[in-house]
Amino acid sequence: MNPVNYLYLAALLFSIGATGVLIRRNAIVLFMCVELMLNACNLALVAFSRMHGNLDGQIIAFFTMVVAAAEVVVGLAIIVSLFRSRHSASVDDASLMKL
Amino acid sequence: MENLIALLVAAPLLGAAVLLCGGRRLDRVGHVIGTALAFASFGIAVGLFVDMLGRSTEDRSLHQHLFSWIPVGGFQADIAFQLDQLSMTFVLLITGVGSLIHVYSMGYMEHDERRRRFFAYLNLFLAAMLILVIADNYLLLYVGWEGVGLASYLLIGFWQHKPSAATAAKKAFLVNRVGDIGLSIAIMLMFTTFGTFAFGGVLEATGETGEGKLTAIGLMLLLAACGKSAQVPLQSWLGDAMEGPTPVSALIHAATMVTAGVYLIVRSGTIFNAAPDAQLAVVIVGAVTLLFGAIVGCAKDDIKKALAGSTMSQIGYMIMAAGLGPIGYAFAIMHLVTHGFFKAGLFLGAGSVMHGMNDEVDMRKYGGLRKYMPVTFVTFGLGYLAIIGFPGLSGFWSKDKIIEAAFAYDDGIRGWIFGGVALLGAGITAFYMTRVMIMTFFGEKRWQPDAAGNEPHPHESPKSMTIPMIVLAFGSVFAGGLFSLNEAFVKWLEPVTEFHHPHPVISVPAITASTVVVLLLGAGLAYLQYGRRPVPVTPPKGSLLTRAARRDLLQDDFNHVVLVRGGEHLTRSLVYVDHSLVDGVVNGTAAGFGGLSGRLRRLQNGFARSYAVSMFGGTAILIAATLLMRAV
């Protein structure tokens, strides 16, 4: 199968993720969309690695997965504590950091 | 003898220092000390004069170098004196008339509680004026020039409790300052052009200098002379200066200080000889002032202000003669000396009249005083005959020569114009002086009680006042004749000022005859106007010219409208430009950035998603730009 198709799929996933980040308010959904974008990037990296015939991209994809796992831990913890204090997971409610 | 020159200045300077520092202890004897030192200076001057007469013509210029004042590289300013024939003439006039006026002031200021200070200022004036005329370079001359300005200021405002006197002093000082700027610029120009400002150095260097620079220097010197000698356009201070005590008006504002401008121009003769344009400017200023002063003199009812107008006019004659070049220098100085005698005498006479009339100055409230003040009447009358140029008296010899020289200015139209102006001026002089004479000493009594209700009891003044008047009257009668005997005065000055015989456009006897006719016409007109008809105590409304002349031909109004208002408008518009344009740009920039940052601040709204949009947008733009650059 042509590896370029993987790139198209990656672009599609990234766009879905980005759109989700921009239009959804629920922090959990937002979080999943961010994961979607990360994994779209991973897919693109692996696809390029395959296309160019070297392993650098695949190694970076592993790193990304590790970092993403750590990020999920921290991010979910924040969302849970936010929900506990406000009884809502809407990101627009947490807009106090402004002038 | 050279070593005595500095003593001329030292004596009155010592007097001023002692009287000013001595305090109240000297109140009783202050006037005697001041007068004695003035006479000491006069004695030294006479000694130097006799010595100078004994020398041959070439050796008559004496020099005394006291010390180097500011020696800096090529800049060499010395305290050094030069006494030549021109300076000698001035020194004799200043110390002679000055001493007489000291004597007169002893009587005039007898009851003034600040008498000591008055004599201190008079001595200060003498010292400064002597420095002015015996300096051997322009910088030291400038010191004297400022010194007489200071003394003039102090003495005009001597009765400082009167607001009018204080204002007049300030006015004189400020107007003089305009002229002084001219002198300082002239000195700077001399230094950059010639590399020196000593008289000798300037004399040598003028030959090699371009006419343009000499004209510039000449015009600046003329500006200086206009300020000090009350010539148009800087004439407005002289009339108000009459607020000072009358001896001051006689000494400073008639006989000596106001003639400093004439001295300056004659002393700088070599510069003017090489700059005909500057000379023409001098002649025009002189001619305009001559008529200006005469017209003002015709309309004034204040006896001192009428005489002040006359002074202005007579100095106009001198300035004009000085502008005529070698044909006029000697006559300018000769008229200056004779004028020193008769005008000082006239002012002292006016002071004597005021002394007897409860300090009344309005001539309309005089009348018939000749019987009550015989000595004043005779001395004033002789001064009057001298100033109008009555044949045989001093003014005749000197003024007639100036009129001749004016007719000889140029073969063509200029000679006619300036000669005609000088002749017309002589007629007006006769008119206003006859007016003063008749209104004061003839006609019926128009005396009025003063503000306190005291009836005037005119009486002859004390001896200390009449004797100086008598001496000056002798000078008014005989000085001109003596000077003209065998052209003695001209020959005396010739080594300093050069002399060419004038060749007038019409013959000399014709000029003399027309001068006499014109003066008889002027005097006759005044007699018809003021002698045949009673003089009203309240001034009649008068013609437009009379009313303008009473206001000094609107000179103050002119200055107010053009200079004061103009200056105000200028500063106001500059302030406006500063506020609107300069501040506008600065404040506008600041406000613009302030507004912009206010807008930018809104971007930080706390919504995480809007930050995300910014990031996406920015990244998208960066990627698009990169791709676009690649494609190109």
XYZ file of C-alpha atoms in Angstrom:
731
model
C 0.000 0.000 0.000
C 1.224 3.450 -0.787
C 2.691 5.044 2.436
C 1.357 8.417 1.352
C -2.122 7.251 2.326
C -0.895 7.021 5.955
C 0.067 10.639 5.707
C -3.421 11.544 4.486
C -4.884 9.597 7.409
C -2.522 11.429 9.817
C -3.570 14.811 8.424
C -7.230 13.847 8.751
C -6.796 12.718 12.360
C -4.828 15.865 13.206
C -7.528 18.062 11.728
C -10.261 16.243 13.649
C -8.235 16.673 16.842
C -7.556 20.343 16.219
C -11.178 21.046 15.416
C -12.201 19.246 18.583
C -9.819 21.305 20.682
C -11.213 24.498 19.210
C -14.908 23.793 19.386
C -15.473 21.555 22.385
C -15.703 22.823 25.960
C -15.515 19.665 28.001
C -12.015 19.243 29.366
C -12.064 15.437 28.941
C -13.060 15.694 25.300
C -10.458 18.386 24.789
C -7.915 16.123 26.328
C -8.835 13.244 24.041
C -8.604 15.534 21.028
C -5.100 16.557 22.070
C -4.211 12.865 22.300
C -5.670 12.379 18.843
C -3.418 15.124 17.458
C -0.390 13.621 19.190
C -1.079 10.263 17.741
C -1.666 11.725 14.280
C 1.836 13.143 14.570
C 3.119 9.738 15.652
C 1.509 8.142 12.642
C 3.095 10.708 10.353
C 6.504 10.125 11.945
C 6.252 6.372 11.466
C 5.050 6.822 7.899
C 7.971 9.114 7.075
C 10.334 6.672 8.774
C 9.065 3.986 6.517
C 9.231 6.171 3.421
C 12.801 7.277 4.043
C 13.942 3.916 5.255
C 15.496 5.024 8.527
C 14.404 4.424 12.091
C 14.686 7.893 13.574
C 10.992 8.654 13.157
C 9.913 5.430 14.840
C 12.180 6.135 17.800
C 10.766 9.612 18.201
C 7.277 8.086 18.095
C 8.190 5.958 21.112
C 9.445 8.969 22.963
C 6.228 10.762 22.145
C 4.163 7.931 23.524
C 6.137 7.954 26.765
C 5.783 11.711 27.150
C 2.099 11.491 26.265
C 1.547 8.857 28.951
C 3.192 11.103 31.557
C 1.158 14.031 30.306
C -2.068 12.083 30.605
C -1.292 11.363 34.245
C -0.678 15.024 35.065
C -3.494 16.309 32.850
C -6.126 13.952 34.217
C -5.093 14.817 37.758
C -5.618 18.519 36.994
C -8.997 17.864 35.395
C -10.163 15.764 38.317
C -9.164 18.372 40.894
C -10.756 21.094 38.740
C -13.990 19.088 38.599
C -13.913 18.565 42.349
C -13.616 22.252 43.116
C -16.036 23.555 40.475
C -18.367 20.642 39.741
C -17.875 21.256 36.059
C -15.390 20.152 33.484
C -15.938 23.093 31.094
C -12.680 24.807 30.172
C -14.466 28.103 29.551
C -15.475 28.273 33.218
C -11.840 28.332 34.213
C -11.025 31.702 32.671
C -9.673 33.594 35.662
C -6.147 34.029 34.303
C -6.705 37.334 32.562
C -6.381 41.030 33.126
C 53.233 113.122 31.733
C 51.929 109.789 30.435
C 51.666 108.465 33.963
C 49.105 111.093 34.852
C 46.493 109.792 32.407
C 45.307 107.048 34.735
C 44.926 109.608 37.504
C 42.232 111.316 35.438
C 40.066 108.247 35.971
C 41.396 107.364 39.395
C 40.285 110.590 41.078
C 36.530 110.327 40.432
C 36.657 106.544 40.845
C 38.188 107.020 44.280
C 35.457 109.540 45.047
C 32.732 107.075 44.085
C 34.312 104.301 46.143
C 34.828 106.458 49.228
C 31.348 107.963 49.107
C 29.590 104.657 48.494
C 31.557 102.691 51.090
C 31.881 105.491 53.639
C 28.269 105.323 54.692
C 26.359 107.879 56.763
C 29.497 109.283 58.408
C 30.189 111.106 55.150
C 26.695 112.519 54.692
C 27.780 115.984 55.751
C 30.943 116.264 53.680
C 30.183 113.860 50.832
C 29.317 116.551 48.326
C 32.540 118.445 49.062
C 34.664 115.317 48.556
C 32.899 114.500 45.294
C 33.260 118.020 43.931
C 36.895 118.297 45.022
C 37.787 115.070 43.218
C 35.961 116.200 40.079
C 38.009 119.384 40.168
C 41.170 117.354 40.777
C 40.436 115.432 37.612
C 39.819 118.705 35.772
C 43.115 120.083 37.099
C 45.017 117.054 35.816
C 43.233 117.418 32.465
C 44.279 121.054 32.193
C 47.855 120.111 33.099
C 47.915 117.446 30.402
C 46.374 119.882 27.938
C 49.018 122.525 28.565
C 51.684 119.865 28.229
C 50.134 118.660 24.979
C 50.067 122.189 23.563
C 53.778 122.402 24.233
C 54.528 119.358 22.081
C 54.873 119.200 18.337
C 51.865 117.877 16.440
C 53.352 114.405 15.897
C 54.100 113.811 19.583
C 50.710 114.773 20.881
C 49.313 111.275 21.174
C 50.187 109.929 24.637
C 49.901 106.303 25.689
C 49.840 104.675 29.072
C 49.822 100.918 29.449
C 48.599 99.958 32.904
C 48.471 96.179 32.729
C 47.423 93.251 30.593
C 43.840 92.509 31.403
C 43.102 89.274 29.543
C 46.163 87.856 27.776
C 45.007 84.564 26.211
C 46.922 83.353 23.159
C 46.118 85.683 20.283
C 43.530 87.498 22.349
C 45.184 90.462 23.987
C 43.039 92.824 26.030
C 44.899 95.573 27.832
C 44.007 98.235 30.304
C 45.755 100.933 28.334
C 44.945 104.559 27.756
C 45.499 106.778 24.777
C 45.256 110.532 25.032
C 45.296 112.265 21.684
C 43.720 115.511 20.550
C 40.254 113.984 20.182
C 40.354 112.375 23.625
C 41.808 115.526 25.126
C 38.888 117.574 23.813
C 36.449 115.173 25.420
C 38.396 114.973 28.661
C 38.360 118.742 29.025
C 34.649 118.922 28.226
C 33.729 116.090 30.583
C 35.821 117.184 33.536
C 35.136 120.894 32.972
C 31.374 120.727 32.559
C 31.304 117.865 35.061
C 33.011 119.952 37.753
C 30.680 122.887 37.133
C 27.685 120.622 37.457
C 29.078 119.200 40.699
C 29.148 122.751 42.040
C 25.618 123.370 40.777
C 24.404 120.150 42.394
C 25.726 121.312 45.760
C 23.025 123.955 45.647
C 20.382 121.991 43.778
C 20.533 118.871 45.943
C 21.095 120.730 49.213
C 17.933 119.456 50.863
C 17.991 115.940 49.469
C 18.732 113.409 52.172
C 20.492 111.093 49.753
C 22.892 113.794 48.571
C 26.048 111.787 49.323
C 24.863 108.960 47.124
C 24.030 111.412 44.342
C 27.587 112.732 44.320
C 28.944 109.186 44.429
C 26.977 108.341 41.288
C 28.092 111.558 39.590
C 31.722 110.646 40.320
C 31.120 107.142 39.064
C 29.729 108.623 35.885
C 32.769 110.863 35.417
C 35.130 107.920 35.862
C 33.239 105.720 33.406
C 32.931 108.492 30.831
C 36.656 109.230 31.077
C 37.453 105.541 30.580
C 35.226 105.615 27.518
C 37.075 108.488 25.872
C 40.670 107.642 26.819
C 40.581 103.885 26.258
C 43.028 102.794 23.602
C 41.012 99.788 22.504
C 37.376 99.011 21.847
C 37.044 96.522 24.687
C 38.073 99.051 27.328
C 35.851 101.581 25.585
C 33.051 99.069 26.044
C 33.782 98.987 29.777
C 33.338 102.755 29.938
C 30.308 102.512 27.654
C 28.571 100.135 30.057
C 29.780 102.153 33.029
C 28.085 105.339 31.830
C 24.995 103.282 31.091
C 24.962 102.090 34.691
C 25.541 105.585 36.070
C 22.811 106.915 33.802
C 20.425 104.234 35.082
C 21.237 104.983 38.713
C 20.839 108.723 38.253
C 17.654 108.691 36.150
C 16.105 106.514 38.821
C 17.664 108.525 41.629
C 14.255 109.514 42.952
C 13.235 105.891 42.872
C 10.272 106.452 45.192
C 8.518 107.942 42.150
C 7.285 105.057 39.994
C 7.712 107.193 36.877
C 11.432 107.682 37.633
C 11.977 104.002 38.310
C 10.228 103.104 35.059
C 12.178 105.703 33.097
C 15.452 104.321 34.439
C 14.485 100.817 33.432
C 13.415 102.023 30.002
C 16.699 103.849 29.428
C 18.645 100.793 30.512
C 16.710 98.418 28.279
C 16.791 100.604 25.180
C 20.506 101.168 25.677
C 20.981 97.440 25.885
C 19.773 97.088 22.306
C 22.483 99.498 21.218
C 25.077 97.813 23.401
C 24.452 94.558 21.581
C 25.494 96.419 18.429
C 28.746 97.495 20.030
C 29.557 94.030 21.325
C 28.867 92.496 17.917
C 31.031 95.173 16.300
C 33.890 94.347 18.673
C 33.561 90.622 17.974
C 33.529 91.309 14.236
C 36.637 93.455 14.621
C 38.428 90.704 16.459
C 37.588 88.056 13.871
C 38.340 90.414 10.970
C 41.386 92.314 12.161
C 42.619 90.035 14.935
C 42.720 92.989 17.317
C 40.488 95.682 18.709
C 43.107 98.256 19.643
C 42.538 101.557 17.850
C 46.019 101.482 16.322
C 45.644 97.907 15.065
C 42.240 98.554 13.564
C 43.550 101.677 11.854
C 46.325 99.689 10.171
C 44.161 96.734 9.232
C 41.218 98.549 7.625
C 43.125 99.103 4.367
C 43.333 95.371 3.663
C 39.769 94.456 4.538
C 36.832 93.994 2.188
C 34.130 96.646 2.109
C 31.359 94.241 3.046
C 32.852 93.443 6.438
C 33.643 97.077 7.122
C 30.060 97.997 6.279
C 28.798 95.354 8.710
C 31.073 96.667 11.467
C 30.049 100.234 10.639
C 26.340 99.434 10.855
C 26.812 97.700 14.214
C 28.729 100.711 15.507
C 25.890 102.898 14.250
C 23.393 100.771 16.184
C 25.494 101.284 19.302
C 25.639 105.026 18.674
C 21.858 105.118 18.138
C 21.268 103.560 21.542
C 23.614 105.736 23.533
C 22.954 108.967 21.640
C 19.163 108.579 21.454
C 18.972 108.483 17.681
C 16.029 107.098 15.707
C 15.026 104.255 16.103
C 16.389 103.895 19.659
C 15.497 107.428 20.745
C 12.526 106.720 22.976
C 14.390 106.673 26.291
C 15.748 110.223 26.303
C 12.491 112.051 26.940
C 11.649 109.843 29.906
C 15.199 110.176 31.219
C 14.240 113.711 32.221
C 12.739 112.124 35.341
C 16.238 112.315 36.815
C 17.417 115.357 38.781
C 18.125 118.316 36.495
C 21.932 118.381 36.971
C 21.914 114.813 35.703
C 19.943 115.831 32.639
C 22.465 118.596 32.040
C 25.593 116.503 32.482
C 24.632 113.067 31.238
C 21.660 113.572 28.955
C 22.796 116.757 27.250
C 26.500 117.469 27.455
C 28.439 114.245 27.722
C 27.049 110.718 27.761
C 24.623 111.110 24.889
C 27.486 112.364 22.745
C 29.368 109.091 23.232
C 27.823 107.819 20.003
C 29.350 110.729 18.099
C 32.713 109.972 19.702
C 32.404 106.326 18.706
C 31.708 107.158 15.075
C 34.439 109.784 14.827
C 36.903 107.464 16.579
C 36.038 104.711 14.105
C 36.379 107.159 11.210
C 38.830 104.951 9.324
C 36.254 102.172 9.203
C 33.479 104.482 8.028
C 35.704 106.181 5.434
C 36.161 102.806 3.768
C 32.449 101.900 3.951
C 30.366 104.524 2.111
C 27.137 102.566 2.596
C 27.536 102.636 6.358
C 28.310 106.348 6.121
C 25.114 106.950 4.191
C 23.192 105.082 6.896
C 24.798 107.317 9.532
C 23.854 110.467 7.630
C 20.271 109.278 7.164
C 19.913 108.424 10.864
C 21.310 111.830 11.774
C 19.042 113.694 9.368
C 15.913 111.823 10.473
C 16.670 112.339 14.154
C 17.465 115.998 13.592
C 13.941 116.623 12.314
C 12.336 114.130 14.704
C 13.812 115.717 17.808
C 13.048 119.215 16.592
C 9.387 118.402 15.921
C 9.012 116.737 19.327
C 10.674 119.763 20.929
C 8.071 122.060 19.364
C 5.123 120.377 21.050
C 6.326 119.617 24.557
C 5.059 121.766 27.429
C 7.454 120.199 29.935
C 10.517 122.467 29.783
C 12.958 119.613 30.301
C 11.300 117.431 27.693
C 11.365 120.275 25.186
C 15.083 120.593 25.849
C 15.444 116.804 25.557
C 13.882 116.946 22.094
C 16.338 119.672 21.271
C 19.255 117.552 22.509
C 18.130 114.705 20.308
C 17.958 117.054 17.358
C 21.373 118.641 17.992
C 22.987 115.220 18.360
C 21.297 114.371 15.076
C 23.342 117.230 13.595
C 26.519 115.778 15.071
C 25.795 112.248 13.895
C 25.003 113.570 10.444
C 28.264 115.523 10.366
C 30.149 112.449 11.576
C 28.611 110.458 8.722
C 29.850 112.968 6.166
C 33.413 111.702 6.565
C 36.557 113.835 6.738
C 34.622 116.971 5.762
C 32.443 116.593 8.846
C 34.329 114.905 11.724
C 35.929 118.055 13.079
C 32.651 119.993 12.882
C 30.764 117.183 14.602
C 33.162 117.402 17.528
C 33.128 121.187 17.475
C 29.343 121.257 17.634
C 29.522 118.638 20.359
C 31.711 120.885 22.492
C 29.738 124.078 21.923
C 26.525 122.104 22.449
C 28.029 120.814 25.692
C 28.319 124.407 26.855
C 25.004 125.847 25.796
C 22.818 122.812 26.384
C 24.290 122.200 29.839
C 23.703 125.904 30.504
C 20.102 125.669 29.284
C 19.402 122.650 31.461
C 20.962 124.290 34.483
C 18.797 127.328 33.740
C 15.731 125.092 33.526
C 16.742 123.553 36.849
C 17.096 127.003 38.354
C 13.606 127.941 37.136
C 12.143 124.734 38.567
C 13.991 125.377 41.809
C 12.226 128.730 42.115
C 8.821 127.467 40.978
C 8.184 124.580 43.409
C 9.557 122.031 40.917
C 6.884 122.904 38.351
C 7.984 121.762 34.895
C 5.005 122.840 32.767
C 6.001 125.936 30.799
C 2.346 126.908 30.493
C 2.461 127.635 34.216
C 5.531 129.881 33.996
C 5.576 133.268 32.299
C 7.105 136.613 33.130
C 9.989 135.173 35.089
C 12.657 137.467 33.699
C 12.181 140.063 36.433
C 12.351 137.521 39.222
C 15.349 135.545 38.027
C 17.620 137.995 36.226
C 20.774 135.856 36.255
C 18.930 132.766 35.103
C 17.206 134.845 32.433
C 20.443 136.275 31.032
C 22.396 133.007 31.079
C 19.458 131.051 29.646
C 18.991 133.772 27.042
C 22.620 133.558 25.956
C 22.336 129.781 25.730
C 19.176 130.272 23.683
C 20.912 132.625 21.261
C 23.791 130.162 21.000
C 21.630 127.124 20.237
C 19.560 128.786 17.541
C 22.815 129.833 15.880
C 22.555 133.579 16.330
C 25.455 135.073 14.331
C 28.581 135.440 16.425
C 27.657 133.024 19.185
C 28.975 129.483 19.593
C 26.138 127.612 17.938
C 26.389 129.759 14.834
C 30.004 128.795 14.163
C 29.540 125.089 14.661
C 26.058 124.535 13.216
C 26.675 126.664 10.163
C 29.738 124.560 9.367
C 27.697 121.374 9.631
C 25.083 122.768 7.267
C 27.846 123.675 4.818
C 29.342 120.205 5.102
C 25.895 118.652 4.558
C 25.490 120.654 1.360
C 28.899 119.339 0.334
C 28.012 115.683 0.973
C 27.744 114.919 -2.684
C 27.807 116.995 -5.826
C 24.332 115.917 -6.793
C 20.996 115.344 -5.164
C 22.309 114.081 -1.803
C 23.973 117.377 -1.033
C 20.723 119.212 -1.675
C 18.590 116.819 0.363
C 20.772 116.639 3.466
C 21.752 120.290 3.263
C 18.082 121.184 3.012
C 17.202 118.995 5.993
C 19.948 120.599 8.072
C 18.728 124.049 7.086
C 15.109 123.178 7.887
C 16.247 121.801 11.233
C 17.913 125.118 12.021
C 14.599 126.896 11.385
C 12.650 124.512 13.624
C 15.325 124.865 16.305
C 14.812 128.610 16.282
C 11.051 128.069 16.545
C 10.984 125.733 19.528
C 13.711 127.500 21.445
C 11.981 130.846 21.005
C 8.808 129.159 22.227
C 10.563 127.909 25.366
C 12.114 131.317 25.940
C 8.866 133.268 25.545
C 6.709 130.856 27.537
C 9.153 130.836 30.427
C 10.468 134.346 30.764
C 8.055 136.637 28.893
C 4.327 137.244 28.825
C 2.057 137.502 31.841
C 2.354 135.335 34.951
C 0.446 132.077 34.670
C 1.669 130.670 37.951
C -0.451 128.035 39.631
C -0.250 126.773 43.203
C 1.294 123.315 43.441
C -0.479 120.176 44.592
C -0.014 121.106 48.269
C -1.553 124.543 47.616
C 1.677 126.533 47.942
C 1.805 129.628 45.737
C 5.152 129.797 43.914
C 7.517 132.563 45.018
C 10.094 132.656 42.260
C 13.488 133.836 43.429
C 17.002 133.790 42.094
C 18.921 130.610 42.894
C 21.909 130.534 45.253
C 25.424 131.408 44.084
C 26.506 127.783 43.842
C 23.902 127.407 41.100
C 24.271 130.705 39.286
C 28.072 130.666 39.004
C 28.212 127.475 36.907
C 25.450 128.936 34.742
C 27.471 132.108 34.212
C 30.617 130.150 33.320
C 28.682 128.004 30.841
C 27.084 131.119 29.367
C 30.568 132.478 28.678
C 31.345 129.222 26.901
C 28.104 129.475 24.929
C 29.029 132.924 23.736
C 32.726 132.696 23.007
C 33.721 129.035 22.506
C 32.543 128.806 18.900
C 34.278 132.006 17.870
C 37.514 130.974 19.573
C 37.441 127.562 17.921
C 36.848 129.095 14.514
C 39.575 131.690 14.885
C 42.059 130.757 12.200
C 40.345 127.317 12.046
C 42.098 126.508 15.315
C 39.800 123.632 16.309
C 39.929 121.918 12.941
C 43.716 122.114 12.827
C 43.910 120.796 16.386
C 41.881 117.707 15.510
C 43.235 117.181 12.012
C 45.989 114.688 12.968
C 43.372 112.364 14.468
C 40.333 112.782 12.278
C 41.742 114.028 8.953
C 40.121 117.025 7.388
C 39.059 117.906 3.884
C 37.592 121.273 3.053
C 33.935 120.889 2.087
C 32.872 122.115 -1.329
C 29.134 122.789 -1.019
C 26.785 122.733 -3.990
C 25.959 126.393 -3.360
C 28.349 129.076 -2.221
C 29.230 129.428 1.452
C 27.937 133.016 1.905
C 24.616 131.950 0.395
C 24.351 129.124 2.936
C 25.202 131.420 5.844
C 22.681 133.976 4.634
C 19.929 131.402 4.233
C 20.697 129.964 7.675
C 20.199 133.386 9.208
C 17.008 133.951 7.218
C 15.634 130.569 8.244
C 16.399 131.151 11.898
C 14.779 134.583 11.820
C 11.722 133.016 10.175
C 11.517 130.321 12.842
C 11.946 132.762 15.699
C 9.471 135.184 14.130
C 6.837 132.485 13.733
C 7.270 131.501 17.367
C 6.936 135.154 18.389
C 3.708 135.505 16.431
C 2.339 132.331 17.953
C 3.404 132.733 21.577
C 4.572 136.335 22.023
C 1.705 138.262 20.490
C -1.074 136.078 21.823
C -1.615 134.969 25.408
C -0.498 131.423 26.142
C -3.379 129.269 27.430
C -2.659 127.437 30.691
C -4.417 124.296 29.544
C -2.923 123.133 26.274
C -5.236 123.519 23.259
C -6.174 120.396 21.364
C -3.778 121.197 18.541
C -3.380 119.736 15.083
C -2.825 116.080 14.382
C 0.936 116.650 14.168
C 1.002 118.533 17.473
C -0.887 115.787 19.210
C 1.432 113.168 17.748
C 4.476 115.227 18.737
C 3.183 115.556 22.295
C 3.263 111.785 22.381
C 6.840 111.846 21.068
C 5.621 111.289 17.503
C 4.040 108.030 18.663
C 7.415 106.393 19.235
C 6.232 104.550 22.345
C 3.028 103.539 20.618
C 5.088 102.286 17.708
C 7.390 100.356 20.009
C 4.391 99.015 21.880
C 2.479 97.903 18.832
C 5.383 96.599 16.784
C 7.865 95.348 19.359
C 5.903 94.621 22.513
C 2.772 93.293 20.857
C 4.783 91.699 18.096
C 6.979 90.012 20.665
C 3.975 88.859 22.607
C 2.370 87.427 19.491
C 5.606 85.774 18.512
C 6.066 84.135 21.895
C 2.433 83.157 21.991
C 2.605 81.521 18.592
C 5.859 79.810 19.554
C 4.240 78.517 22.724
C 1.280 77.369 20.643
C 3.538 75.560 18.187
C 5.431 74.046 21.104
C 2.248 72.861 22.749
C 0.444 71.660 19.667
C 3.194 70.462 17.346
C 6.175 69.402 19.445
C 4.220 68.229 22.463
C 1.570 66.889 20.070
C 4.029 64.588 18.337
C 5.527 63.350 21.591
C 2.243 62.946 23.431
C 0.554 61.529 20.327
C 3.201 58.827 19.965
C 2.875 57.923 23.617
C -0.933 57.880 23.467
C -0.845 55.812 20.283
C 1.323 53.155 21.881
C -0.783 53.296 25.029
C -3.965 52.683 23.037
C -2.363 49.952 21.007
C -1.140 48.110 24.093
C -4.618 48.521 25.613
C -6.016 46.714 22.613
C -3.349 44.067 22.663
C -4.069 43.444 26.315
C -7.545 42.245 25.400
C -5.985 39.206 23.737
C -5.261 37.773 27.143
C -8.855 36.873 27.941
C -8.362 33.749 30.063
C -10.072 31.377 27.553
C -7.658 28.554 26.815
C -9.356 27.820 23.520
C -8.837 31.311 22.199
C -5.128 30.936 22.952
C -5.237 27.738 21.047
C -6.794 29.519 18.070
C -3.959 32.047 18.158
C -1.415 29.271 18.202
C -3.065 27.467 15.339
C -3.443 30.642 13.365
C 0.187 31.644 13.965
C 1.494 28.230 13.034
C -0.662 28.146 9.934
C 0.637 31.555 8.850
C 4.262 30.502 9.473
C 3.824 27.328 7.466
C 2.059 29.157 4.662
C 4.825 31.772 4.564
C 7.536 29.099 4.514
C 5.836 27.255 1.691
C 5.307 30.433 -0.219
C 9.005 31.351 0.105
C 9.922 27.857 -1.102
C 7.680 28.184 -4.095
C 9.161 31.521 -5.037
